Short mmCIF file of C-alpha atoms and ligand atoms in Angstrom, two decimals:
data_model
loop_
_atom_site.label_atom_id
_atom_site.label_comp_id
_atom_site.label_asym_id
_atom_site.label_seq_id
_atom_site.Cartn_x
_atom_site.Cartn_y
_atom_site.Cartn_z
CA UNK A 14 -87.06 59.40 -96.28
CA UNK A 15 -84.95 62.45 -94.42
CA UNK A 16 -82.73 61.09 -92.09
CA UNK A 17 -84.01 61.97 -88.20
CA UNK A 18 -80.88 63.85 -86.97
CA UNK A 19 -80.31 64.93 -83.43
CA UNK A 20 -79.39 68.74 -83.04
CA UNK A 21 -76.09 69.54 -83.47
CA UNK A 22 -73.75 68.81 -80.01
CA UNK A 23 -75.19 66.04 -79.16
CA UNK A 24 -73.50 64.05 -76.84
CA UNK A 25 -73.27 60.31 -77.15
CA UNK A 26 -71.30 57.54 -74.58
CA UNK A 27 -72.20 55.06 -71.61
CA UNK A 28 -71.23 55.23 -68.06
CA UNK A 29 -69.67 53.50 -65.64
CA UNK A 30 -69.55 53.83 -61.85
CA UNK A 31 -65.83 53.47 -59.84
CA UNK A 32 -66.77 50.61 -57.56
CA UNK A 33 -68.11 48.64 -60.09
CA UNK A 34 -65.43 48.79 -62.36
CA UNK A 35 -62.09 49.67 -60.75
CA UNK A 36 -61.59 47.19 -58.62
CA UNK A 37 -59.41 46.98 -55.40
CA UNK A 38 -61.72 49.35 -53.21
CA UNK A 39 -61.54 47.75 -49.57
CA UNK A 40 -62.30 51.09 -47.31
CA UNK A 41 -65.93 51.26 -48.03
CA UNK A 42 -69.66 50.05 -46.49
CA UNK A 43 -69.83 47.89 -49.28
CA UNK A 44 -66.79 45.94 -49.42
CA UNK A 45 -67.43 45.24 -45.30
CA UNK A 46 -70.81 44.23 -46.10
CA UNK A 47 -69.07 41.55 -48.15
CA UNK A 48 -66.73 40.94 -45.97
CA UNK A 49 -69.64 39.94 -43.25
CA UNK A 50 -70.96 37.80 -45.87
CA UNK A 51 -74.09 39.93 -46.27
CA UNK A 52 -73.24 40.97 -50.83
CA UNK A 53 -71.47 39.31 -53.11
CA UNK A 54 -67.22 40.48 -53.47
CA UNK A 55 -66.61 43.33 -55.65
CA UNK A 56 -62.38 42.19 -55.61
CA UNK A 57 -60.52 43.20 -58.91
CA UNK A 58 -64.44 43.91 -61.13
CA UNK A 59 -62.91 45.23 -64.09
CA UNK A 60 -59.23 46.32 -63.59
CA UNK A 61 -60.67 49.62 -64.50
CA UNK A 62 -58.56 51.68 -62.50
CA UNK A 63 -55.52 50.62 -64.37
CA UNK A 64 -57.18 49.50 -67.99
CA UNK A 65 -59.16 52.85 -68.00
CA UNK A 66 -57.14 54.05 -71.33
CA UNK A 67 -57.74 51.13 -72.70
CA UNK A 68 -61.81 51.44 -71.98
CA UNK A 69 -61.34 54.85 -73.44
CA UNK A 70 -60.06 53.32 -76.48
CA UNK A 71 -62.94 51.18 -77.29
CA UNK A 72 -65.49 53.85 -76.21
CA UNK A 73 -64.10 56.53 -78.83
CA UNK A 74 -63.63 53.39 -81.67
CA UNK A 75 -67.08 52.93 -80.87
CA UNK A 76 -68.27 56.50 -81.58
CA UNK A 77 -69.11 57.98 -78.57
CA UNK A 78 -68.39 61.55 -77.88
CA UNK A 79 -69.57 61.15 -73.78
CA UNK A 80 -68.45 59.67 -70.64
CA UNK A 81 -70.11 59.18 -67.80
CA UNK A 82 -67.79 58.03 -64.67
CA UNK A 83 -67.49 58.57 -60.85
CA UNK A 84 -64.82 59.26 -58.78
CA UNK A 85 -64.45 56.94 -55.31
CA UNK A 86 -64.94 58.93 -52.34
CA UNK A 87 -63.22 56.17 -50.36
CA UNK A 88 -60.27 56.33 -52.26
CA UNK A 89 -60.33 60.66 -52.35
CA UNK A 90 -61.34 60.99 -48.81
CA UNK A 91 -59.74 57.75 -47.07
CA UNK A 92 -60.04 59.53 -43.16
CA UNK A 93 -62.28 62.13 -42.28
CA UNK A 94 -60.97 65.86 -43.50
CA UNK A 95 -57.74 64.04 -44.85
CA UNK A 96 -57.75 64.13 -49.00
CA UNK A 97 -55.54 62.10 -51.08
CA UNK A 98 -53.92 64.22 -53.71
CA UNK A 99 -52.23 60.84 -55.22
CA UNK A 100 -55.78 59.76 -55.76
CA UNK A 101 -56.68 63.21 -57.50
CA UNK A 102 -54.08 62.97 -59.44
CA UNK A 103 -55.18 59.77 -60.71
CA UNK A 104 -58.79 60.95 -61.26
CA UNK A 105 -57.22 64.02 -63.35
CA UNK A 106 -55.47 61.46 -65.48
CA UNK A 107 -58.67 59.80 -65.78
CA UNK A 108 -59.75 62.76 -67.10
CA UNK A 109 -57.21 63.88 -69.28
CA UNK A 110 -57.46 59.94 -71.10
CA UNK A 111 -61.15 61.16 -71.81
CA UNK A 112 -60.27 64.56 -73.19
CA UNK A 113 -57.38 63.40 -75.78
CA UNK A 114 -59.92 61.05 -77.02
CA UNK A 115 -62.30 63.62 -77.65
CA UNK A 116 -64.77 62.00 -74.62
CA UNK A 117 -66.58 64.83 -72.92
CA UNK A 118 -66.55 63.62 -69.64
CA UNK A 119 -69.47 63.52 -66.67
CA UNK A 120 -68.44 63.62 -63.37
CA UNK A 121 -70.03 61.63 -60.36
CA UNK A 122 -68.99 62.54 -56.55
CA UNK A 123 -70.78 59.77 -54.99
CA UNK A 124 -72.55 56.62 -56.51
CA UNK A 125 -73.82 54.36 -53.50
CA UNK A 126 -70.49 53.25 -51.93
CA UNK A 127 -69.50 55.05 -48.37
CA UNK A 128 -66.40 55.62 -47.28
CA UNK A 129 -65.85 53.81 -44.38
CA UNK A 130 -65.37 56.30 -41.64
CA UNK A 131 -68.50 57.73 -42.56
CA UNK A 132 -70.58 54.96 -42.76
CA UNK A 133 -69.50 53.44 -39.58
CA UNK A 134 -70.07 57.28 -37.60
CA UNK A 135 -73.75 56.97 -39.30
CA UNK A 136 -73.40 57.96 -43.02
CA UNK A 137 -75.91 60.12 -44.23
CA UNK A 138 -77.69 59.89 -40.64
CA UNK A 139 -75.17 62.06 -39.11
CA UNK A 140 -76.99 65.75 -38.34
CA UNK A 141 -73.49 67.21 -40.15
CA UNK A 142 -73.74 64.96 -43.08
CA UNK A 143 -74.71 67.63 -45.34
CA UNK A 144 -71.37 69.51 -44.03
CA UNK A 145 -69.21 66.23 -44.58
CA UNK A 146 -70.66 66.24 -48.43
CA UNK A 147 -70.66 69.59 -49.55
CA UNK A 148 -67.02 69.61 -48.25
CA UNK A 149 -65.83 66.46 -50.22
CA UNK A 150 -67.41 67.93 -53.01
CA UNK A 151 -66.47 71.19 -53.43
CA UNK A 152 -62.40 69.79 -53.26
CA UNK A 153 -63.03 67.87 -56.24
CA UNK A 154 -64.70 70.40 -57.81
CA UNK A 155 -62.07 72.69 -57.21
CA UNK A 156 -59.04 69.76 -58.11
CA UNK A 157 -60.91 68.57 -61.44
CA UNK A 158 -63.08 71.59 -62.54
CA UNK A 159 -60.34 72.64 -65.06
CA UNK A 160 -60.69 69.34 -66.59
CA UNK A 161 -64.76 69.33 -66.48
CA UNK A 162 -67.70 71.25 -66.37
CA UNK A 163 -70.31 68.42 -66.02
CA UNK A 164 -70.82 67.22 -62.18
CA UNK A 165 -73.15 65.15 -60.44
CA UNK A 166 -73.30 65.25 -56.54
CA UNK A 167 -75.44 62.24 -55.63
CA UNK A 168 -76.85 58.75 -57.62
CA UNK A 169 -79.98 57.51 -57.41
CA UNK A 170 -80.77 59.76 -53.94
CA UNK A 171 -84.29 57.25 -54.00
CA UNK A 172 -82.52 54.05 -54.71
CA UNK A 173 -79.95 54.76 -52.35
CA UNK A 174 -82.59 55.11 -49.62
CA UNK A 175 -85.16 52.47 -50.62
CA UNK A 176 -82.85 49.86 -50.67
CA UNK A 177 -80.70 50.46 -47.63
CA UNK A 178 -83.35 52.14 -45.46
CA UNK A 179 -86.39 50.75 -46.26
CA UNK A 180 -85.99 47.37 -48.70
CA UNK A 181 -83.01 46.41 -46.03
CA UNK A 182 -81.31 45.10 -49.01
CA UNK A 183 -78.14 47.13 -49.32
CA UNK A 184 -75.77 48.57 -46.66
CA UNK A 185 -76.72 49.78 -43.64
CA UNK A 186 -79.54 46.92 -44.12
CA UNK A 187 -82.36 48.78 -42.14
CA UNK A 188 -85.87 48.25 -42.92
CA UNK A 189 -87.61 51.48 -41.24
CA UNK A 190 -89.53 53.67 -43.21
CA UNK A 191 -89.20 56.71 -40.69
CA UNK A 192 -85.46 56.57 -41.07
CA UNK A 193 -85.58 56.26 -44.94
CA UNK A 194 -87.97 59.48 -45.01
CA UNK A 195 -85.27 61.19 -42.64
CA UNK A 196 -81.98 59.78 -45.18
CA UNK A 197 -83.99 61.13 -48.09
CA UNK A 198 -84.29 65.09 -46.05
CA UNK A 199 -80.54 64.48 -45.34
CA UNK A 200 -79.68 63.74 -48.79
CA UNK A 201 -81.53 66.66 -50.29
CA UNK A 202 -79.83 68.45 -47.40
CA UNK A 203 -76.63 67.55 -48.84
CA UNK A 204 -77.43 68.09 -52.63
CA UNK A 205 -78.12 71.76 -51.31
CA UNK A 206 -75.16 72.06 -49.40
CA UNK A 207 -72.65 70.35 -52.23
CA UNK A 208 -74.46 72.53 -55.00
CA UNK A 209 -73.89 76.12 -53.34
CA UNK A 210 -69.92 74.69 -52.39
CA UNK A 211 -69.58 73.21 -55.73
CA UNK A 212 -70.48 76.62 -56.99
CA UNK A 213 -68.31 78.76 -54.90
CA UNK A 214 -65.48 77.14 -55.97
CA UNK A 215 -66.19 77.06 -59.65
CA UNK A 216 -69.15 79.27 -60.44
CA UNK A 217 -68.52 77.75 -64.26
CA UNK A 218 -69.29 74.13 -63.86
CA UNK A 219 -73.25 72.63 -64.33
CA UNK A 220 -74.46 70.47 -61.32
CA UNK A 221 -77.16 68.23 -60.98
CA UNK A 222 -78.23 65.14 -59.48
CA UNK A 223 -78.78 61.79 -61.54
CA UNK A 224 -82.06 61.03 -60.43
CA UNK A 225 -83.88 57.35 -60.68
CA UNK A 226 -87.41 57.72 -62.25
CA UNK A 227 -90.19 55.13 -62.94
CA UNK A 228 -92.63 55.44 -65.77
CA UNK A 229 -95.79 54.69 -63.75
CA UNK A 230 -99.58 54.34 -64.98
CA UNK A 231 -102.26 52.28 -64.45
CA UNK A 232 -105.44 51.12 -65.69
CA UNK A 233 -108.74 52.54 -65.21
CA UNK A 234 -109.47 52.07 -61.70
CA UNK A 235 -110.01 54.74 -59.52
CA UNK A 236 -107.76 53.26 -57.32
CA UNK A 237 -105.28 52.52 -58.99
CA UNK A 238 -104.95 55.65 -60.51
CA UNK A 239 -104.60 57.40 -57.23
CA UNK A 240 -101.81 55.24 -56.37
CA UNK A 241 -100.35 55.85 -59.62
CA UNK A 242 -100.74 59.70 -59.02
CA UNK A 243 -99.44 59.36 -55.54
CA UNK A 244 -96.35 57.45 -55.94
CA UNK A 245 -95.25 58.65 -59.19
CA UNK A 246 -94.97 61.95 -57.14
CA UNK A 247 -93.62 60.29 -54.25
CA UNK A 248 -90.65 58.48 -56.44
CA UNK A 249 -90.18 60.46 -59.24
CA UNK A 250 -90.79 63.98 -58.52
CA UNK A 251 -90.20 64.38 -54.51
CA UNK A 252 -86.43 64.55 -54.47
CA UNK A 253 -86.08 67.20 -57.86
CA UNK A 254 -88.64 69.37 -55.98
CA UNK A 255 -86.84 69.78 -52.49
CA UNK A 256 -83.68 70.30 -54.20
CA UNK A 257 -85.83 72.96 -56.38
CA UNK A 258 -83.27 75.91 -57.30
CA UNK A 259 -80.59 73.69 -56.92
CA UNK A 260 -79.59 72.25 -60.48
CA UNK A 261 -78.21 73.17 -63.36
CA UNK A 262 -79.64 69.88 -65.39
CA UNK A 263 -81.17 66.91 -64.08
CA UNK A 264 -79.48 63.58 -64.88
CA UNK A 265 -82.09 60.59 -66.13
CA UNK A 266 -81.37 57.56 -64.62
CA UNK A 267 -84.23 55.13 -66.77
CA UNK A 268 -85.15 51.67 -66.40
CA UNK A 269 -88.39 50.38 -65.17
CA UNK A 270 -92.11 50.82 -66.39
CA UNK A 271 -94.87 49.96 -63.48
CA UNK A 272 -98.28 49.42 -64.13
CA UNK A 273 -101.16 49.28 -61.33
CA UNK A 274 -103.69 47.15 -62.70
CA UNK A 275 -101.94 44.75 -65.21
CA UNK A 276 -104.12 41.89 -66.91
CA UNK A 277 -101.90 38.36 -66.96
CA UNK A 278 -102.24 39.08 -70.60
CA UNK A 279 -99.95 42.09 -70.95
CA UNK A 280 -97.46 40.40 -67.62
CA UNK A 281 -96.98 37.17 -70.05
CA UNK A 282 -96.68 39.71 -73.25
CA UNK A 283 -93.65 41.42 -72.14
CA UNK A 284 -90.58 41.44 -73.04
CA UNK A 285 -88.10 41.17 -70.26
CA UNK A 286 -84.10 41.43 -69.32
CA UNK A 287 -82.17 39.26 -67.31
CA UNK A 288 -83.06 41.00 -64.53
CA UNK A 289 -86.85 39.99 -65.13
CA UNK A 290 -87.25 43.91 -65.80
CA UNK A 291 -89.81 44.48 -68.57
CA UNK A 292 -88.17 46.88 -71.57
CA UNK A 293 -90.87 48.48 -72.64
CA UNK A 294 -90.28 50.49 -75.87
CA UNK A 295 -91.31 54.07 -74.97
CA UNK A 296 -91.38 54.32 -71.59
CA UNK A 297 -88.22 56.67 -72.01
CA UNK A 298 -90.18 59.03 -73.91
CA UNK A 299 -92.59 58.76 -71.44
CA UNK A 300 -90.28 59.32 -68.61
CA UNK A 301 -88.36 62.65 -70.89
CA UNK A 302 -91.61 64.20 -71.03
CA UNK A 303 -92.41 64.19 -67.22
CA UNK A 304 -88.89 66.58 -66.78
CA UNK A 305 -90.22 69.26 -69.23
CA UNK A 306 -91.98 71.17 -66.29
CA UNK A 307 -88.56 71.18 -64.41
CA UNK A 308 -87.60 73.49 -67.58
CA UNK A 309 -84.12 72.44 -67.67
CA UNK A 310 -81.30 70.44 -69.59
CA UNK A 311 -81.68 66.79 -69.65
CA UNK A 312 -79.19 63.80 -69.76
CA UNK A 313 -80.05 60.60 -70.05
CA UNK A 314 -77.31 59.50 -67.45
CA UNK A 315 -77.97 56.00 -67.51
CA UNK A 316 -80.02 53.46 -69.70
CA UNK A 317 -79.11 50.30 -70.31
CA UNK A 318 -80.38 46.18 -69.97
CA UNK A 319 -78.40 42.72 -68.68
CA UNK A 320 -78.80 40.23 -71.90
CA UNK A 321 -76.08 38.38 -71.17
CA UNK A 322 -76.79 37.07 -75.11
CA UNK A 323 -76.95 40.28 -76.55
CA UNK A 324 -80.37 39.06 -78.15
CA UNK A 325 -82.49 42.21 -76.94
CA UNK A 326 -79.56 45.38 -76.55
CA UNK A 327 -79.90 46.36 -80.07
CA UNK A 328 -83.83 47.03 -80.43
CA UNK A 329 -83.69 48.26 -77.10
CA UNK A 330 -81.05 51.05 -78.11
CA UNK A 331 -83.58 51.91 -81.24
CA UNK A 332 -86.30 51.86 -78.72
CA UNK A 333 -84.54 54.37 -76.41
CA UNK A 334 -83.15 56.73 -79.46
CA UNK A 335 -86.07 56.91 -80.91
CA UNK A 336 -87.87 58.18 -77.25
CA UNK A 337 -85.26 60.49 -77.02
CA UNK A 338 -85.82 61.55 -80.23
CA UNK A 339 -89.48 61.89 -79.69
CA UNK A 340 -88.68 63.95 -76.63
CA UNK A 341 -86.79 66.53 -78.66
CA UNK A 342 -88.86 67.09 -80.70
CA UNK A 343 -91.98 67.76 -78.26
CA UNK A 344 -89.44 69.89 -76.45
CA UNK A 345 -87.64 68.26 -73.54
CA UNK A 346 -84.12 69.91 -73.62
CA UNK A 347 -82.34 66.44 -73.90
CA UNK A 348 -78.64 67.39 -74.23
CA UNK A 349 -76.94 63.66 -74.20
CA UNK A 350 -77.88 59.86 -73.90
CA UNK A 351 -75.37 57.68 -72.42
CA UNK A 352 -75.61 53.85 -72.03
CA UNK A 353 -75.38 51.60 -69.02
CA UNK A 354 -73.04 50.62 -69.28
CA UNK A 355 -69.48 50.71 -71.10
CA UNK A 356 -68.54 47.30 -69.64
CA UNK A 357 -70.06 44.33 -67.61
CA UNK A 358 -69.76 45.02 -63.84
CA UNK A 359 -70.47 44.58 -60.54
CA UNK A 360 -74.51 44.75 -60.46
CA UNK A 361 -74.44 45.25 -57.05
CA UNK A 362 -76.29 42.81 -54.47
CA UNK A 363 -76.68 40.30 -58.34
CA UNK A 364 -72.83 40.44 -58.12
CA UNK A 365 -71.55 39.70 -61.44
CA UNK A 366 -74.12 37.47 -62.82
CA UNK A 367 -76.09 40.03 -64.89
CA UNK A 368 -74.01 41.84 -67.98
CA UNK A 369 -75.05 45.42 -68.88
CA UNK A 370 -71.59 46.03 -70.80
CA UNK A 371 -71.69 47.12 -74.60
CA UNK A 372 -68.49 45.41 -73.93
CA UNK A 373 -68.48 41.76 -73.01
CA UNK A 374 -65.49 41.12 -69.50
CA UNK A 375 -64.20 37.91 -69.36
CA UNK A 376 -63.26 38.08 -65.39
CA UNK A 377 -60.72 35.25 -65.66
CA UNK A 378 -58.60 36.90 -67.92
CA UNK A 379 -59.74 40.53 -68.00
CA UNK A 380 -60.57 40.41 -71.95
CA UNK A 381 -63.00 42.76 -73.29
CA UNK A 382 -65.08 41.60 -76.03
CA UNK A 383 -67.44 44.17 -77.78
CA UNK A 384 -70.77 42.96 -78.71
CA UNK A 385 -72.56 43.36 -82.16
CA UNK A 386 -75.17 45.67 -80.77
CA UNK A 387 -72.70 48.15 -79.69
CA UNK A 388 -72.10 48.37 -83.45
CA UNK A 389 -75.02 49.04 -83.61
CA UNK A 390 -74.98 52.27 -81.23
CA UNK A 391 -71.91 52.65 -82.60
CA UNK A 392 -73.64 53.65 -86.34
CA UNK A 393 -76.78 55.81 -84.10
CA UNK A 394 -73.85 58.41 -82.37
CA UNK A 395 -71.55 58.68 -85.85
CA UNK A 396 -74.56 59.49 -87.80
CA UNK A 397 -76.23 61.42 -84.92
CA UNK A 398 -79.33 60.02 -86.02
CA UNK A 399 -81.80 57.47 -85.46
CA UNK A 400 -81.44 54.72 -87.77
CA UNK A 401 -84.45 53.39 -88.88
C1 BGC B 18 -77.31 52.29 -60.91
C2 BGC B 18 -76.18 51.41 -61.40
C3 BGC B 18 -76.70 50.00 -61.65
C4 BGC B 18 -77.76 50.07 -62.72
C5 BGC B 18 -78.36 48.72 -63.10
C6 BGC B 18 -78.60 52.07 -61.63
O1 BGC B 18 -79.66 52.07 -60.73
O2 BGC B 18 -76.92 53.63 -60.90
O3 BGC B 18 -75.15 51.45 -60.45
O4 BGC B 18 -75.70 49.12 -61.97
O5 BGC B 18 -78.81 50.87 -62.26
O6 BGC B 18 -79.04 48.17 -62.02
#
């Protein structure tokens, strides 16, 4: 049987995201949320900041050929208008560590932590929020644009919102839909803004957003199918169409599958993670296929499962590859696919319970194990093609 290759260029890695993996990042909403008790401590996570070449190491022996990272606004930005350069420095050596290693590295500006000055004068609720952004982002752009040409202004602009406007969940904790519609305007006021800044500054780099989408059906009901409709729109689609104009790719952040209508039969049939998520094997493909309208490049910017075990990570990699795959070949422009994530981290409001890493952290003594299924990917991005 031919081998199914993926075109030529294809980029291959996992990501990470600063807060979760640097450690030692005190000036932000999230480390004073766990100082008032309200999330678990973030503290030393991985000793990223300092072990990055050492990350980079295992991610090249482990094939990849893509790196997905973000940069701490807290640590860039520590007072409002007043930039570290010691801190870009850093972040340039970060990059540099990616380059010699032959890592084509993916830039973040901002994924979920606030820097504390802006989250305490009303974060993304401040009528010159957009300003605040776009400026922050177009200094990067111009300090680390030499080093990259693959940016991403905002994470997750949806999960941001839902869960600290709406679910209450993460910082600022509010539960008001009217204020999570208005963060939502703001932060598509901000992509805008950062884009045309980004661009100014360096007119050669490609910016996007890495945007969180759900593949949604349901059954037959009429009903359900109009909620289906309605909120796959609402999730999925809202955000890329009021930054419409505005990107140069869109980023794929995949994890969840939602059914309206489910029988008990297919709940108790699936397969789940350690987060109680269900992995279902092409809802990838299904997601790919909803950005071909958008008629741009595609990265999957994040995919990944907590199996603490490693008993489901390797058929879920298959499962993703071959949706990718799929994708391709029914012509979604997917460029890259990169994993989440490189190493176990801070998940968040789960703290560091759940384990996402293709490399195992023991927090005690900072170890990194790899586990067999990143092997596994490991064969998948040499061989550029799906395995079986
Ligand atoms: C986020 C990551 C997070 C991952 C797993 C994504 O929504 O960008 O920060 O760790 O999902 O929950």
């Amino acid at each position: 049987m031919a081998e199914k290759k993926f075109p030529s260029g294809f980029l291959w890695g996992a990501a990470t995201a600063s807060y979760q993996v640097e450690g030692g990042i005190e000036n932000t909403d999230w480390a004073q949320a766990a100082r008032d008790g309200k999330v678990p401590p973030c503290g030393s996570a991985c000793e990223h900041y300092t072990r990055f070449e050492n990350d980079f190491d295992i991610a090249k022996s482990l094939g990849h050929n893509f790196h997905r990272f973000s940069v701490e606004w807290a640590r860039i930005e520590p007072e409002e208008g007043r930039f570290d350069e010691r801190e870009v420095e850093h972040y340039r050596n970060v990059l540099r560590a990616l380059r010699v290693r032959g890592l084509e590295p993916s830039v973040t500006m901002w994924h979920f932590t606030l820097p504390l000055w802006f989250s305490e004068t009303g974060g993304f609720e401040r009528s010159d929020s957009p300003k605040i952004f776009a400026r922050y982002c177009a200094y990067v752009a111009g300090k680390l644009g030499d080093q990259c040409t693959h940016f991403t202004t905002i994470n997750e602009p949806m999960v941001y919102a839902g869960k600290g406007f709406w679910e209450g969940l993460w910082p600022p904790f509010r539960e008001n839909i009217l204020r999570h519609l208005h963060v939502v305007s703001a932060l598509a006021a901000a992509h805008r803004a950062a884009y045309k800044a980004m661009k100014k500054v360096r007119p050669e780099i490609q910016v996007g957003v890495t945007k969180h989408n759900i593949f949604f059906e349901s059954n037959s009901n009429p009903f359900n199918i109009v909620l289906h409709v309605f909120i796959d729109w609402f999730w999925n689609h809202r955000f890329l169409q009021l930054i419409y104009g505005h990107q140069d790719f869109i980023g794929l952040n995949h994890y969840h599958h939602k059914k309206f209508g489910t029988t008990p039969r297919e709940r108790a049939a699936a397969v789940r993670s350690d987060m109680g998520w269900e992995l279902h094997p092409a809802s990838l493909y299904h997601s790919l296929i909803a950005l071909k309208r958008y008629g741009l490049p595609v990265y999957v910017s994040e995919n990944g499962l907590a199996d603490a075990v490693d008993s489901r990570r390797t058929e879920f990699i298959k499962n993703a590859v071959r949706s990718v795959h799929r994708a391709i070949s029914e012509g979604v422009p997917v460029k890259g696919y990169c994993y989440w994530s490189l190493l176990d981290n801070y998940e968040w409001a789960s703290g560091y319970g759940p384990r996402f890493g293709l490399v195992e952290i023991d927090y005690a003594t900072q170890e990194r194990r790899i586990r067999k299924s990143a092997y596994v990917y490991k064969q998948i991005c040499e061989r550029n093609a799906l395995l079986d």
